Amino acid sequence: MVMIINEEEGKELLTMGECIDLMEDVFREIGRGNGVNRPRLRYSCPTPDPKAKYFANIHAGALPKYGVAALRLNSRLAEEKDDETRRVEFQHPTRRYWGHFLVYSLETAELLGIIVDGTISPLRVGATSGAAVRLLARPDSRVAGLFGTGHQAELHARALADALPLQRMRVYSPSRAHREEFCARFGDELGIPVVAAAEPADVVKGSDVICCATNSSGPVFDGNDLEPGQTVVSIVNSDVVFERHEVDRETFRRSDLIVVNDRESVHANRQKELLDPIEAGETSWERVVELGEVVNGTAAGRRKASDIIYYKNNSGMAIQFAAMGKAVLDKARETGIGRDLPGEWFSADLEPWFARGYSPAS
């Protein structure tokens, strides 16, 4: 049987804390070489709307520890705007999000589940940032600065609060209404003061961790404002589809350490945000390590309390979806959520070939 889990069923199955622990384990495994992860594939093409691009996002990989492989695909339209701010806006003509991932058994190669990832995908991004700051931020971090008030920002607020003993959070969005509504809601949820900042510099000043979780295509703060000991997190990526970055070149110049999810993806996806400052000599590959190396202790994370560390959540990885998929399917079966469909609907019968002595590929 193939389990189908829709958006409403899947979004409450795993807590943020569970996902942070899961992502730390994922990067421990890949850091030890115990998995297969191909760089994310993105492509775009024109659409009937001259302003909008179609683009697809594809991840493929496997984690033997979890006994599964995963294939993730999402399909959407996007438009890059440059009015008050340069940003990417996603277009949804059907008012639906079309993204899902497939989970396969490494033991039998059968399809185990199809999971809609409208919440699960952003959740694993936030949880990965949470795992990173838990490893990289100063243990005495008490104040977080957050750029953004959308879906990713909500999940990152929860991840930061779960990973660190926060006592205060400052939030900035270009929209005053958005930031004030966000702060009112999350102050209640997190149980700490969540304060709207009038200017980007107000978020940076005095924050132990600065997290960028926006739809911006350009820097959201001035790297000259950074202070010793801060940890910076960014999730927007520059690649073959859009050239985007949430931090400026000064942030790269001032960072004592740069941590990425995957070096190979920097090259495969032509992530110019990092490649350009390295080519310009403003930073170097000697300062760049992978999160999996830090988890396993094969590369040092924070060396001194005064270090500025930049964590670039630079690429979605199929191994994240593999682990999340296994956990979601297990939890769904425990709780009776989801629905099973016959595996025959998703496969071809090879018995006639076996009866004739063949072992066909398909």
Short mmCIF file of C-alpha atoms in Angstrom, two decimals:
data_model
loop_
_atom_site.label_atom_id
_atom_site.label_comp_id
_atom_site.label_asym_id
_atom_site.label_seq_id
_atom_site.Cartn_x
_atom_site.Cartn_y
_atom_site.Cartn_z
CA MET A 1 0.00 0.00 0.00
CA VAL A 2 1.04 3.59 -0.67
CA MET A 3 0.17 6.10 2.05
CA ILE A 4 -1.07 9.50 0.88
CA ILE A 5 -0.73 12.37 3.35
CA ASN A 6 -2.27 15.69 2.43
CA GLU A 7 -1.36 19.14 3.72
CA GLU A 8 -3.88 19.29 6.57
CA GLU A 9 -2.97 15.81 7.81
CA GLY A 10 0.79 16.26 7.64
CA LYS A 11 1.37 19.71 9.09
CA GLU A 12 0.83 18.83 12.77
CA LEU A 13 2.50 15.42 12.89
CA LEU A 14 5.99 16.58 13.95
CA THR A 15 6.96 19.25 16.45
CA MET A 16 9.69 21.80 15.80
CA GLY A 17 11.84 20.25 18.50
CA GLU A 18 11.52 16.81 16.94
CA CYS A 19 12.46 18.23 13.55
CA ILE A 20 15.52 20.08 14.88
CA ASP A 21 16.81 16.83 16.41
CA LEU A 22 16.02 15.02 13.17
CA MET A 23 17.90 17.56 11.03
CA GLU A 24 20.94 17.40 13.29
CA ASP A 25 20.96 13.63 12.82
CA VAL A 26 20.55 14.01 9.03
CA PHE A 27 23.65 16.19 8.83
CA ARG A 28 25.53 13.86 11.17
CA GLU A 29 24.82 11.02 8.76
CA ILE A 30 25.75 12.88 5.57
CA GLY A 31 28.83 14.32 7.30
CA ARG A 32 29.98 10.74 7.89
CA GLY A 33 29.34 9.82 4.27
CA ASN A 34 26.31 7.70 5.16
CA GLY A 35 23.92 8.89 2.50
CA VAL A 36 23.47 9.99 -1.08
CA ASN A 37 22.41 13.53 -1.90
CA ARG A 38 22.44 15.02 -5.37
CA PRO A 39 22.55 18.82 -5.70
CA ARG A 40 19.13 20.37 -6.07
CA LEU A 41 17.99 20.80 -9.67
CA ARG A 42 16.07 23.94 -10.57
CA TYR A 43 14.98 25.10 -13.98
CA SER A 44 12.73 27.83 -15.29
CA CYS A 45 11.01 28.67 -18.55
CA PRO A 46 8.76 31.43 -19.92
CA THR A 47 5.00 31.34 -19.42
CA PRO A 48 2.08 33.03 -21.24
CA ASP A 49 2.44 35.83 -18.67
CA PRO A 50 5.59 37.76 -19.69
CA LYS A 51 6.16 38.82 -16.08
CA ALA A 52 6.04 35.34 -14.55
CA LYS A 53 8.42 32.40 -14.86
CA TYR A 54 7.52 28.77 -14.41
CA PHE A 55 10.04 26.95 -12.32
CA ALA A 56 10.53 23.48 -10.92
CA ASN A 57 12.49 22.41 -7.87
CA ILE A 58 13.74 18.79 -7.69
CA HIS A 59 15.67 16.92 -4.96
CA ALA A 60 16.84 13.29 -5.01
CA GLY A 61 18.75 11.25 -2.45
CA ALA A 62 18.73 8.45 0.14
CA LEU A 63 19.58 7.77 3.79
CA PRO A 64 20.43 4.12 4.59
CA LYS A 65 19.99 4.71 8.36
CA TYR A 66 16.34 5.55 7.72
CA GLY A 67 15.90 2.85 5.07
CA VAL A 68 14.42 5.21 2.50
CA ALA A 69 15.09 7.28 -0.59
CA ALA A 70 13.21 10.47 -1.43
CA LEU A 71 12.29 12.40 -4.55
CA ARG A 72 10.87 15.87 -4.01
CA LEU A 73 9.27 18.03 -6.70
CA ASN A 74 7.49 21.32 -6.62
CA SER A 75 5.96 23.25 -9.46
CA ARG A 76 5.15 26.97 -9.29
CA LEU A 77 5.16 30.38 -10.91
CA ALA A 78 7.23 33.32 -9.69
CA GLU A 79 7.71 36.97 -10.54
CA GLU A 80 10.62 39.13 -9.43
CA LYS A 81 9.43 42.61 -8.47
CA ASP A 82 11.39 45.77 -7.83
CA ASP A 83 9.15 48.53 -6.50
CA GLU A 84 9.72 49.51 -2.87
CA THR A 85 11.92 46.45 -2.38
CA ARG A 86 13.43 43.90 -4.76
CA ARG A 87 11.82 40.57 -4.01
CA VAL A 88 10.32 37.41 -5.46
CA GLU A 89 6.56 36.91 -5.31
CA PHE A 90 5.06 33.52 -6.00
CA GLN A 91 2.02 33.37 -8.23
CA HIS A 92 -0.76 30.89 -7.46
CA PRO A 93 -3.44 31.06 -10.19
CA THR A 94 -5.27 28.06 -8.68
CA ARG A 95 -4.77 29.36 -5.13
CA ARG A 96 -3.08 26.02 -4.44
CA TYR A 97 0.54 25.00 -3.80
CA TRP A 98 1.78 22.11 -5.95
CA GLY A 99 4.65 20.47 -4.12
CA HIS A 100 5.09 16.96 -2.81
CA PHE A 101 7.68 14.28 -2.20
CA LEU A 102 7.79 10.54 -2.73
CA VAL A 103 9.34 8.14 -0.22
CA TYR A 104 10.73 4.79 -1.42
CA SER A 105 11.89 1.72 0.52
CA LEU A 106 15.60 0.89 0.16
CA GLU A 107 14.74 -2.73 1.00
CA THR A 108 12.16 -3.38 -1.72
CA ALA A 109 12.34 -0.22 -3.90
CA GLU A 110 8.57 0.14 -3.52
CA LEU A 111 6.82 3.47 -3.15
CA LEU A 112 5.86 3.92 0.50
CA GLY A 113 4.22 7.30 0.50
CA ILE A 114 3.35 10.55 -1.26
CA ILE A 115 3.38 13.58 1.03
CA VAL A 116 2.23 17.11 0.24
CA ASP A 117 4.97 19.41 1.51
CA GLY A 118 3.35 22.84 1.83
CA THR A 119 4.18 22.93 5.54
CA ILE A 120 6.68 20.09 5.86
CA SER A 121 9.19 21.62 3.44
CA PRO A 122 9.37 25.01 5.19
CA LEU A 123 9.43 23.16 8.51
CA ARG A 124 12.62 21.27 7.60
CA VAL A 125 14.23 24.60 6.51
CA GLY A 126 13.42 26.22 9.85
CA ALA A 127 14.47 23.10 11.75
CA THR A 128 17.81 23.00 9.90
CA SER A 129 18.44 26.63 10.87
CA GLY A 130 17.51 25.69 14.43
CA ALA A 131 20.01 22.82 14.45
CA ALA A 132 22.68 25.15 13.05
CA VAL A 133 22.23 27.93 15.62
CA ARG A 134 22.15 25.37 18.42
CA LEU A 135 25.66 24.37 17.31
CA LEU A 136 27.05 27.75 16.24
CA ALA A 137 25.53 30.49 18.42
CA ARG A 138 27.09 31.50 21.72
CA PRO A 139 25.58 29.43 24.56
CA ASP A 140 24.57 32.65 26.32
CA SER A 141 22.53 33.90 23.33
CA ARG A 142 19.38 35.57 24.68
CA VAL A 143 18.29 38.04 21.98
CA ALA A 144 17.29 37.16 18.41
CA GLY A 145 16.73 39.54 15.53
CA LEU A 146 14.40 38.35 12.77
CA PHE A 147 13.90 39.76 9.29
CA GLY A 148 10.60 38.70 7.71
CA THR A 149 7.04 38.00 8.82
CA GLY A 150 5.88 35.36 6.31
CA HIS A 151 5.63 31.57 6.53
CA GLN A 152 9.39 30.97 6.76
CA ALA A 153 9.76 33.74 9.33
CA GLU A 154 7.06 32.16 11.51
CA LEU A 155 8.81 28.80 11.44
CA HIS A 156 12.22 30.36 12.08
CA ALA A 157 10.86 32.27 15.07
CA ARG A 158 9.73 28.96 16.53
CA ALA A 159 13.02 27.26 15.64
CA LEU A 160 15.13 29.98 17.27
CA ALA A 161 13.00 29.90 20.41
CA ASP A 162 13.27 26.10 20.58
CA ALA A 163 17.02 25.99 19.96
CA LEU A 164 18.12 28.85 22.23
CA PRO A 165 17.18 30.18 25.70
CA LEU A 166 15.80 33.38 24.21
CA GLN A 167 14.49 36.19 26.35
CA ARG A 168 13.68 38.69 23.60
CA MET A 169 13.10 38.88 19.83
CA ARG A 170 13.14 41.88 17.51
CA VAL A 171 11.37 41.72 14.16
CA TYR A 172 11.55 43.86 11.02
CA SER A 173 9.45 43.83 7.86
CA PRO A 174 9.07 46.67 5.34
CA SER A 175 5.35 46.50 6.15
CA ARG A 176 4.64 48.11 9.52
CA ALA A 177 1.25 46.36 9.72
CA HIS A 178 2.83 42.94 9.09
CA ARG A 179 5.55 43.34 11.69
CA GLU A 180 3.20 44.65 14.37
CA GLU A 181 0.68 41.84 13.80
CA PHE A 182 3.50 39.27 13.82
CA CYS A 183 4.93 40.59 17.10
CA ALA A 184 1.56 40.60 18.84
CA ARG A 185 0.90 37.02 17.82
CA PHE A 186 4.34 35.58 18.53
CA GLY A 187 4.79 37.38 21.83
CA ASP A 188 1.84 35.35 23.06
CA GLU A 189 3.00 32.12 21.43
CA LEU A 190 6.65 32.23 22.52
CA GLY A 191 6.05 33.77 25.93
CA ILE A 192 8.81 36.37 25.52
CA PRO A 193 8.77 40.02 24.39
CA VAL A 194 8.63 40.12 20.57
CA VAL A 195 9.17 43.71 19.53
CA ALA A 196 8.67 45.41 16.15
CA ALA A 197 11.78 47.26 14.90
CA ALA A 198 11.36 50.52 13.01
CA GLU A 199 14.62 50.11 11.05
CA PRO A 200 16.82 47.17 9.99
CA ALA A 201 19.70 48.46 12.13
CA ASP A 202 17.47 48.12 15.19
CA VAL A 203 17.25 44.37 14.56
CA VAL A 204 21.02 43.94 14.28
CA LYS A 205 22.09 46.06 17.25
CA GLY A 206 22.44 43.96 20.39
CA SER A 207 21.10 40.72 18.86
CA ASP A 208 23.02 37.52 19.53
CA VAL A 209 21.50 35.79 16.49
CA ILE A 210 20.27 37.55 13.35
CA CYS A 211 17.98 35.47 11.15
CA CYS A 212 16.90 36.44 7.63
CA ALA A 213 13.77 34.59 6.48
CA THR A 214 12.35 36.81 3.75
CA ASN A 215 11.37 36.88 0.07
CA SER A 216 13.94 39.62 -0.60
CA SER A 217 16.31 39.51 -3.56
CA GLY A 218 18.71 42.01 -1.97
CA PRO A 219 20.46 42.58 1.36
CA VAL A 220 18.10 43.28 4.25
CA PHE A 221 20.69 44.86 6.57
CA ASP A 222 24.09 46.58 6.45
CA GLY A 223 26.98 44.27 7.30
CA ASN A 224 28.85 47.21 8.80
CA ASP A 225 26.36 47.08 11.68
CA LEU A 226 27.40 43.57 12.74
CA GLU A 227 28.89 43.18 16.21
CA PRO A 228 31.47 40.68 17.51
CA GLY A 229 30.02 37.34 18.58
CA GLN A 230 26.90 37.43 16.43
CA THR A 231 25.56 34.51 14.44
CA VAL A 232 23.85 35.34 11.14
CA VAL A 233 21.41 33.01 9.38
CA SER A 234 20.17 33.43 5.80
CA ILE A 235 17.89 31.20 3.72
CA VAL A 236 17.44 32.96 0.35
CA ASN A 237 19.64 31.49 -2.36
CA SER A 238 21.18 32.78 -5.54
CA ASP A 239 21.09 30.15 -8.28
CA VAL A 240 20.36 29.53 -11.93
CA VAL A 241 16.75 30.69 -11.57
CA PHE A 242 17.12 33.95 -9.59
CA GLU A 243 20.19 35.84 -8.36
CA ARG A 244 19.15 36.59 -4.80
CA HIS A 245 20.85 37.28 -1.47
CA GLU A 246 19.70 38.53 1.93
CA VAL A 247 23.14 39.64 3.16
CA ASP A 248 25.69 42.01 1.64
CA ARG A 249 29.35 41.50 0.77
CA GLU A 250 30.44 43.18 4.01
CA THR A 251 28.83 40.31 5.92
CA PHE A 252 31.07 37.88 4.03
CA ARG A 253 34.14 40.02 4.64
CA ARG A 254 33.48 40.24 8.38
CA SER A 255 32.51 36.59 8.96
CA ASP A 256 35.20 34.53 10.68
CA LEU A 257 33.43 31.33 9.60
CA ILE A 258 30.89 30.53 6.89
CA VAL A 259 28.84 27.35 7.31
CA VAL A 260 26.84 25.87 4.42
CA ASN A 261 24.65 22.80 4.08
CA ASP A 262 26.42 21.53 0.97
CA ARG A 263 29.55 22.77 -0.85
CA GLU A 264 28.76 20.78 -4.00
CA SER A 265 25.49 22.67 -4.42
CA VAL A 266 27.32 26.01 -4.36
CA HIS A 267 29.05 25.01 -7.59
CA ALA A 268 26.28 22.91 -9.16
CA ASN A 269 23.65 25.63 -8.68
CA ARG A 270 26.07 28.51 -9.43
CA GLN A 271 25.32 30.19 -6.10
CA LYS A 272 26.91 33.51 -6.90
CA GLU A 273 26.20 34.95 -3.47
CA LEU A 274 29.15 32.93 -2.15
CA LEU A 275 31.12 32.38 -5.36
CA ASP A 276 31.44 36.10 -6.17
CA PRO A 277 33.00 37.23 -2.85
CA ILE A 278 35.38 34.25 -2.95
CA GLU A 279 36.41 35.14 -6.51
CA ALA A 280 36.86 38.78 -5.44
CA GLY A 281 39.11 37.73 -2.54
CA GLU A 282 36.69 39.10 0.06
CA THR A 283 36.53 35.69 1.73
CA SER A 284 37.99 32.27 0.93
CA TRP A 285 37.13 28.60 0.85
CA GLU A 286 39.35 28.18 3.92
CA ARG A 287 36.61 29.93 5.92
CA VAL A 288 33.84 27.69 4.55
CA VAL A 289 32.78 24.43 6.23
CA GLU A 290 29.74 22.18 5.95
CA LEU A 291 27.14 21.81 8.69
CA GLY A 292 27.71 18.04 8.69
CA GLU A 293 31.40 18.60 9.44
CA VAL A 294 30.52 20.79 12.43
CA VAL A 295 27.98 18.26 13.75
CA ASN A 296 30.62 15.52 13.59
CA GLY A 297 33.45 17.64 14.98
CA THR A 298 35.62 17.24 11.88
CA ALA A 299 35.49 21.02 11.44
CA ALA A 300 35.40 23.56 14.24
CA GLY A 301 32.32 25.70 14.68
CA ARG A 302 32.62 28.68 17.00
CA ARG A 303 36.22 29.09 18.10
CA LYS A 304 35.94 32.31 20.08
CA ALA A 305 33.05 34.16 21.70
CA SER A 306 33.89 37.17 19.51
CA ASP A 307 33.66 35.27 16.20
CA ILE A 308 31.05 36.40 13.69
CA ILE A 309 29.60 33.25 12.12
CA TYR A 310 27.46 33.25 8.99
CA TYR A 311 25.30 30.17 8.47
CA LYS A 312 24.04 29.95 4.92
CA ASN A 313 21.12 27.53 4.69
CA ASN A 314 22.23 27.30 1.10
CA SER A 315 20.33 24.39 -0.37
CA GLY A 316 17.43 22.07 0.24
CA MET A 317 18.64 18.48 0.40
CA ALA A 318 16.83 15.26 -0.44
CA ILE A 319 18.18 13.59 2.69
CA GLN A 320 16.13 16.10 4.71
CA PHE A 321 13.00 14.94 2.88
CA ALA A 322 13.99 11.28 3.31
CA ALA A 323 14.25 11.59 7.09
CA MET A 324 11.17 13.80 7.36
CA GLY A 325 9.24 11.40 5.13
CA LYS A 326 10.12 8.37 7.22
CA ALA A 327 9.20 10.18 10.44
CA VAL A 328 5.92 11.50 9.01
CA LEU A 329 4.88 8.10 7.64
CA ASP A 330 5.68 6.37 10.94
CA LYS A 331 3.77 8.99 12.96
CA ALA A 332 0.84 8.86 10.55
CA ARG A 333 0.52 5.11 10.97
CA GLU A 334 0.72 5.44 14.77
CA THR A 335 -2.04 8.04 14.84
CA GLY A 336 -4.25 6.65 12.07
CA ILE A 337 -3.79 9.68 9.82
CA GLY A 338 -3.57 9.46 6.02
CA ARG A 339 -5.05 7.01 3.59
CA ASP A 340 -3.67 3.93 1.89
CA LEU A 341 -3.98 3.32 -1.82
CA PRO A 342 -3.13 0.08 -3.64
CA GLY A 343 0.53 -0.14 -4.63
CA GLU A 344 -0.63 -1.63 -7.93
CA TRP A 345 -1.86 1.83 -8.93
CA PHE A 346 1.71 3.13 -8.89
CA SER A 347 3.62 0.15 -10.27
CA ALA A 348 3.78 -2.31 -13.18
CA ASP A 349 3.31 -6.08 -12.91
CA LEU A 350 6.49 -7.93 -13.95
CA GLU A 351 5.27 -11.44 -13.08
CA PRO A 352 4.71 -12.46 -16.75
CA TRP A 353 8.38 -11.64 -17.49
CA PHE A 354 9.64 -13.55 -14.45
CA ALA A 355 7.54 -16.55 -15.52
CA ARG A 356 9.46 -16.55 -18.82
CA GLY A 357 12.84 -16.37 -17.06
CA TYR A 358 13.52 -12.66 -17.44
CA SER A 359 14.42 -10.05 -14.83
CA PRO A 360 13.54 -6.84 -16.68
CA ALA A 361 14.43 -3.32 -15.65
CA SER A 362 10.77 -2.39 -16.13
#
